[in-house]
Amino acid sequence: MIDPLELYETGLCTGSGAMETATGARWALPIRAWSSEPDDGDRGLLDRCLGPTLDVGCGPGRLTADLGRRGTPALGVDISAVAVALTRARGGTALRRDVFGRMLGEHRWRHVLLADGNVGIGGDPIRMLWRCRDLLDPGGSVLLDVEPPGTGLRAGSVRLVDGERTSAWFAWAWLGADALTSVAAAAGLGVRALWQVTGASGPRWQAELEPSDRWPCR
């Protein structure tokens, strides 16, 4: 069985690839969009990055590099060596790291960025948001893309597909705007803002979360 990371890295190099659910639903990964320059949809997140920013799952680094050009300290992290190399090649700073492992700047990031659905990494958005909250400084925020209202919170097994090649199954999740408040609260965060923008790939829902005054039990 092929490691998902292998097919992910192949897709970053070729610009192709798809994700498939256990029910057979399949859609193309927007790798070319990830590899292009930021569009109007991305700026909905980038314009709110006003201090040191950690770009989780940075991919080929369009957001990390753009923040650097703006003069905003930014670090991209990704489990893929190819993604890190691509980010560095476009002028961004990046490290090969798992966000759930030891991270530079623990508790000192002004913003943590979860673009392109990366809140779904690991199949548990509450766990992901807890981790992001732990990385923030006291006045920091999490900036993220979410799915449209009506999606709710869904989790399941997916795999990557490249032609006739398929990867092993791995956990992924989708967090809709309608489920954001409850999921954020379970991770000790409140919704500061929720908005819709339109980019090259169409409408996107985005949000900014901040640590809440009332902490739930973990």
Coordinates of N, CA, C and O in Angstrom, one line a residue, residues 56-158:
V56 N 0.4 26.3 9.1 CA 0.3 24.8 9.3 C -0.1 24.1 8.0 O -1.2 24.4 7.5
G57 N 0.7 23.1 7.6 CA 0.4 22.5 6.3 C 0.6 23.4 5.2 O -0.3 23.6 4.3
C58 N 1.8 24.0 5.1 CA 2.0 25.1 4.2 C 2.0 24.7 2.7 O 1.9 25.6 1.8
G59 N 2.2 23.4 2.4 CA 2.2 23.0 1.0 C 3.4 23.7 0.3 O 4.4 23.9 0.9
P60 N 3.1 24.1 -1.0 CA 4.2 24.7 -1.7 C 4.5 26.2 -1.4 O 5.3 26.9 -2.0
G61 N 3.8 26.7 -0.3 CA 4.3 27.9 0.3 C 3.8 29.2 -0.2 O 4.4 30.3 0.1
R62 N 2.7 29.3 -0.9 CA 2.2 30.5 -1.5 C 1.9 31.6 -0.4 O 2.2 32.7 -0.5
L63 N 1.3 31.1 0.7 CA 0.9 32.0 1.8 C 2.1 32.4 2.6 O 2.3 33.6 3.0
T64 N 3.0 31.4 3.0 CA 4.2 31.7 3.7 C 5.1 32.7 3.0 O 5.5 33.7 3.6
A65 N 5.3 32.5 1.7 CA 6.2 33.4 1.0 C 5.6 34.8 0.8 O 6.3 35.8 0.9
D66 N 4.2 34.9 0.6 CA 3.6 36.2 0.5 C 3.7 37.0 1.8 O 4.0 38.2 1.8
L67 N 3.5 36.3 2.9 CA 3.7 37.0 4.2 C 5.1 37.6 4.4 O 5.3 38.7 4.8
G68 N 6.1 36.8 4.0 CA 7.4 37.2 4.0 C 7.7 38.5 3.2 O 8.4 39.4 3.6
R69 N 7.1 38.5 2.0 CA 7.2 39.7 1.1 C 6.6 40.9 1.7 O 7.0 42.0 1.5
R70 N 5.5 40.7 2.5 CA 4.9 41.8 3.2 C 5.7 42.3 4.4 O 5.3 43.3 5.0
G71 N 6.7 41.6 4.8 CA 7.4 41.9 6.0 C 6.9 41.3 7.2 O 7.3 41.7 8.3
T72 N 6.0 40.4 7.1 CA 5.4 39.7 8.3 C 6.2 38.4 8.6 O 6.3 37.6 7.7
P73 N 6.8 38.3 9.7 CA 7.5 37.1 10.1 C 6.6 35.8 9.9 O 5.5 35.8 10.5
A74 N 7.0 34.9 9.1 CA 6.2 33.7 8.9 C 7.0 32.5 8.8 O 8.1 32.5 8.2
L75 N 6.5 31.4 9.3 CA 7.1 30.1 9.2 C 6.1 29.1 8.7 O 5.1 28.9 9.3
G76 N 6.4 28.4 7.6 CA 5.6 27.3 7.1 C 6.1 26.0 7.6 O 7.3 25.8 7.8
V77 N 5.2 25.1 8.0 CA 5.5 23.8 8.5 C 4.7 22.8 7.7 O 3.5 23.0 7.4
D78 N 5.3 21.7 7.3 CA 4.6 20.6 6.5 C 5.4 19.3 6.8 O 6.6 19.4 7.0
I79 N 4.7 18.2 6.7 CA 5.4 16.9 6.9 C 6.1 16.5 5.7 O 6.9 15.5 5.7
S80 N 5.9 17.2 4.6 CA 6.5 16.8 3.3 C 7.8 17.6 3.1 O 7.8 18.8 3.1
A81 N 8.9 16.9 2.8 CA 10.2 17.5 2.4 C 10.0 18.3 1.1 O 10.7 19.3 0.9
V82 N 9.2 17.8 0.2 CA 9.0 18.4 -1.1 C 8.3 19.8 -0.9 O 8.7 20.8 -1.5
A83 N 7.3 19.8 -0.1 CA 6.6 21.0 0.2 C 7.5 22.1 0.8 O 7.5 23.2 0.5
V84 N 8.4 21.6 1.8 CA 9.3 22.5 2.4 C 10.3 23.1 1.4 O 10.6 24.3 1.4
A85 N 10.8 22.2 0.5 CA 11.7 22.7 -0.5 C 11.1 23.7 -1.5 O 11.7 24.7 -1.9
L86 N 9.8 23.4 -1.9 CA 9.1 24.3 -2.8 C 8.8 25.7 -2.1 O 8.9 26.7 -2.7
T87 N 8.5 25.7 -0.8 CA 8.3 26.9 -0.1 C 9.6 27.7 0.0 O 9.6 29.0 -0.3
R88 N 10.7 27.1 0.3 CA 12.0 27.8 0.3 C 12.4 28.3 -1.0 O 12.9 29.4 -1.1
A89 N 12.0 27.6 -2.1 CA 12.4 28.0 -3.4 C 11.7 29.3 -3.8 O 12.2 30.1 -4.7
R90 N 10.5 29.5 -3.3 CA 9.8 30.8 -3.6 C 10.1 31.9 -2.5 O 9.4 32.9 -2.5
G91 N 11.0 31.6 -1.7 CA 11.5 32.7 -0.8 C 10.9 32.6 0.6 O 11.2 33.5 1.4
G92 N 10.1 31.6 0.9 CA 9.6 31.5 2.2 C 10.5 30.7 3.2 O 11.4 30.0 2.7
T93 N 10.2 30.8 4.5 CA 10.9 30.0 5.5 C 10.1 28.9 5.9 O 8.9 29.1 6.2
A94 N 10.6 27.7 5.9 CA 9.8 26.5 6.2 C 10.6 25.4 6.8 O 11.8 25.3 6.5
L95 N 10.0 24.6 7.6 CA 10.6 23.5 8.2 C 9.7 22.2 8.1 O 8.5 22.3 8.0
R96 N 10.3 21.1 8.0 CA 9.6 19.8 8.0 C 9.2 19.5 9.4 O 10.1 19.1 10.2
R97 N 8.0 19.6 9.8 CA 7.5 19.4 11.1 C 6.1 18.8 11.1 O 5.3 19.2 10.2
D98 N 5.7 18.1 12.1 CA 4.4 17.6 12.4 C 3.8 18.6 13.4 O 4.4 18.8 14.5
V99 N 2.7 19.3 13.2 CA 2.2 20.3 14.1 C 1.9 19.7 15.4 O 1.9 20.4 16.4
F100 N 1.7 18.4 15.6 CA 1.4 17.8 16.8 C 2.7 17.4 17.6 O 2.6 17.0 18.7
G101 N 3.8 17.6 17.0 CA 5.1 17.4 17.6 C 5.6 18.7 18.2 O 5.0 19.7 18.3
R102 N 6.9 18.6 18.6 CA 7.5 19.8 19.2 C 7.6 20.9 18.1 O 8.0 20.6 17.0
M103 N 7.3 22.1 18.5 CA 7.3 23.2 17.5 C 8.0 24.4 18.0 O 8.1 24.7 19.2
L104 N 8.7 25.1 17.0 CA 9.4 26.4 17.4 C 8.3 27.4 17.8 O 7.2 27.5 17.3
G105 N 8.7 28.2 18.8 CA 7.9 29.3 19.2 C 6.6 28.9 19.9 O 5.6 29.7 19.8
E106 N 6.6 27.8 20.6 CA 5.4 27.4 21.4 C 5.0 28.6 22.3 O 5.7 29.2 23.0
H107 N 3.7 28.9 22.2 CA 3.0 29.9 23.0 C 3.4 31.4 22.6 O 3.1 32.3 23.3
R108 N 4.1 31.5 21.4 CA 4.5 32.8 21.0 C 4.1 33.3 19.7 O 4.5 34.4 19.2
W109 N 3.2 32.5 19.0 CA 2.8 32.9 17.6 C 1.6 33.9 17.8 O 0.7 33.6 18.5
R110 N 1.6 34.9 17.0 CA 0.5 35.9 17.0 C -0.7 35.3 16.2 O -1.8 35.5 16.6
H111 N -0.4 34.5 15.2 CA -1.4 33.9 14.4 C -1.0 32.5 14.0 O 0.2 32.2 13.7
V112 N -1.9 31.6 14.0 CA -1.7 30.2 13.4 C -2.7 30.2 12.2 O -3.9 30.4 12.3
L113 N -2.2 29.8 11.0 CA -2.9 29.8 9.8 C -3.3 28.3 9.4 O -2.4 27.5 9.3
L114 N -4.6 28.1 9.2 CA -5.0 26.8 8.7 C -5.8 27.0 7.5 O -7.1 26.9 7.4
A115 N -5.1 27.2 6.4 CA -5.8 27.5 5.1 C -6.1 26.2 4.4 O -5.6 25.1 4.7
D116 N -6.9 26.3 3.3 CA -7.2 25.2 2.4 C -7.7 23.9 3.1 O -7.4 22.8 2.7
G117 N -8.5 24.1 4.1 CA -9.1 22.9 4.8 C -8.2 22.2 5.7 O -8.6 21.1 6.2
N118 N -7.1 22.8 6.1 CA -6.1 22.1 7.0 C -6.6 21.8 8.4 O -5.9 21.1 9.1
V119 N -7.7 22.4 8.8 CA -8.3 22.1 10.1 C -8.7 20.6 10.1 O -8.8 20.0 11.2
G120 N -8.8 20.0 8.9 CA -9.2 18.6 8.9 C -8.1 17.6 9.0 O -8.3 16.4 9.1
I121 N -6.8 18.1 9.1 CA -5.7 17.2 9.2 C -5.8 16.3 10.5 O -6.1 16.9 11.6
G122 N -5.7 15.1 10.3 CA -5.8 14.1 11.5 C -7.2 13.7 11.8 O -7.4 12.8 12.6
G123 N -8.2 14.3 11.1 CA -9.6 13.8 11.3 C -10.2 14.3 12.5 O -11.3 13.8 12.9
D124 N -9.7 15.3 13.3 CA -10.2 15.7 14.5 C -10.0 17.2 14.7 O -9.0 17.7 15.3
P125 N -10.9 18.1 14.2 CA -10.7 19.5 14.3 C -10.6 20.1 15.7 O -9.9 21.0 15.9
I126 N -11.3 19.4 16.6 CA -11.1 19.9 18.0 C -9.7 19.7 18.5 O -9.1 20.6 19.1
R127 N -9.1 18.6 18.2 CA -7.7 18.3 18.6 C -6.8 19.3 17.9 O -5.9 19.9 18.5
M128 N -7.1 19.5 16.6 CA -6.2 20.5 15.8 C -6.3 21.9 16.4 O -5.3 22.6 16.6
L129 N -7.5 22.3 16.7 CA -7.7 23.7 17.3 C -7.1 23.8 18.7 O -6.6 24.9 19.0
W130 N -7.2 22.8 19.5 CA -6.5 22.8 20.8 C -5.0 23.0 20.6 O -4.4 23.8 21.3
R131 N -4.5 22.3 19.6 CA -3.0 22.4 19.4 C -2.7 23.8 18.9 O -1.7 24.4 19.4
C132 N -3.5 24.4 18.0 CA -3.2 25.7 17.6 C -3.4 26.7 18.7 O -2.5 27.7 18.8
R133 N -4.3 26.6 19.5 CA -4.5 27.5 20.7 C -3.2 27.4 21.6 O -2.8 28.5 22.0
D134 N -2.7 26.2 21.8 CA -1.5 26.1 22.6 C -0.3 26.8 22.0 O 0.6 27.2 22.7
L135 N -0.3 27.0 20.7 CA 0.8 27.7 20.0 C 0.8 29.2 20.1 O 1.8 29.9 19.8
L136 N -0.4 29.7 20.4 CA -0.6 31.2 20.3 C 0.0 31.9 21.5 O 0.0 31.4 22.6
D137 N 0.3 33.2 21.3 CA 0.6 34.1 22.4 C -0.8 34.5 23.0 O -1.8 34.2 22.4
P138 N -0.8 35.1 24.2 CA -2.1 35.4 24.8 C -3.1 36.2 24.0 O -4.3 36.1 24.2
G139 N -2.6 37.1 23.1 CA -3.5 37.9 22.3 C -3.6 37.4 20.9 O -4.2 38.1 20.0
G140 N -3.2 36.1 20.6 CA -3.2 35.6 19.2 C -4.5 35.1 18.7 O -5.5 35.1 19.4
S141 N -4.5 34.7 17.5 CA -5.7 34.1 16.9 C -5.4 33.0 15.9 O -4.3 33.0 15.3
V142 N -6.4 32.2 15.6 CA -6.3 31.2 14.6 C -7.1 31.6 13.4 O -8.3 32.1 13.5
L143 N -6.5 31.6 12.2 CA -7.2 32.0 11.0 C -7.3 30.8 10.1 O -6.4 30.0 9.9
L144 N -8.6 30.5 9.6 CA -8.8 29.3 8.9 C -9.9 29.4 7.8 O -10.7 30.2 7.9
D145 N -9.8 28.5 6.9 CA -10.8 28.2 5.9 C -11.8 27.1 6.5 O -11.3 26.2 7.2
V146 N -13.1 27.3 6.3 CA -14.0 26.3 6.8 C -14.9 26.0 5.6 O -15.0 26.7 4.6
E147 N -15.7 24.9 5.7 CA -16.7 24.5 4.6 C -17.9 25.4 4.7 O -18.2 26.0 5.8
P148 N -18.7 25.4 3.7 CA -20.0 26.2 3.7 C -20.9 25.8 4.8 O -20.9 24.6 5.2
P149 N -21.8 26.7 5.2 CA -22.9 26.3 6.2 C -23.7 25.1 5.6 O -23.9 25.0 4.4
G150 N -24.1 24.2 6.5 CA -24.8 23.0 6.2 C -23.9 21.8 6.1 O -24.4 20.7 6.1
T151 N -22.6 22.0 6.2 CA -21.6 20.9 6.2 C -21.6 20.2 7.5 O -21.4 19.0 7.6
G152 N -21.7 21.0 8.6 CA -21.6 20.5 10.0 C -20.1 20.0 10.2 O -19.2 20.6 9.7
L153 N -20.0 19.0 11.1 CA -18.7 18.4 11.3 C -18.7 17.0 10.9 O -19.6 16.2 11.3
R154 N -17.9 16.7 9.9 CA -17.9 15.3 9.3 C -16.4 14.8 9.4 O -15.5 15.6 9.1
A155 N -16.3 13.6 9.7 CA -14.9 12.9 9.7 C -15.0 11.6 9.1 O -16.1 10.9 9.1
G156 N -14.0 11.1 8.5 CA -13.9 9.8 7.9 C -12.6 9.5 7.3 O -11.6 10.2 7.5
S157 N -12.5 8.4 6.6 CA -11.3 7.9 6.0 C -11.3 8.4 4.5 O -12.3 8.3 3.8
V158 N -10.1 8.8 4.1 CA -9.9 9.2 2.7 C -8.6 8.6 2.2 O -7.8 8.1 3.0

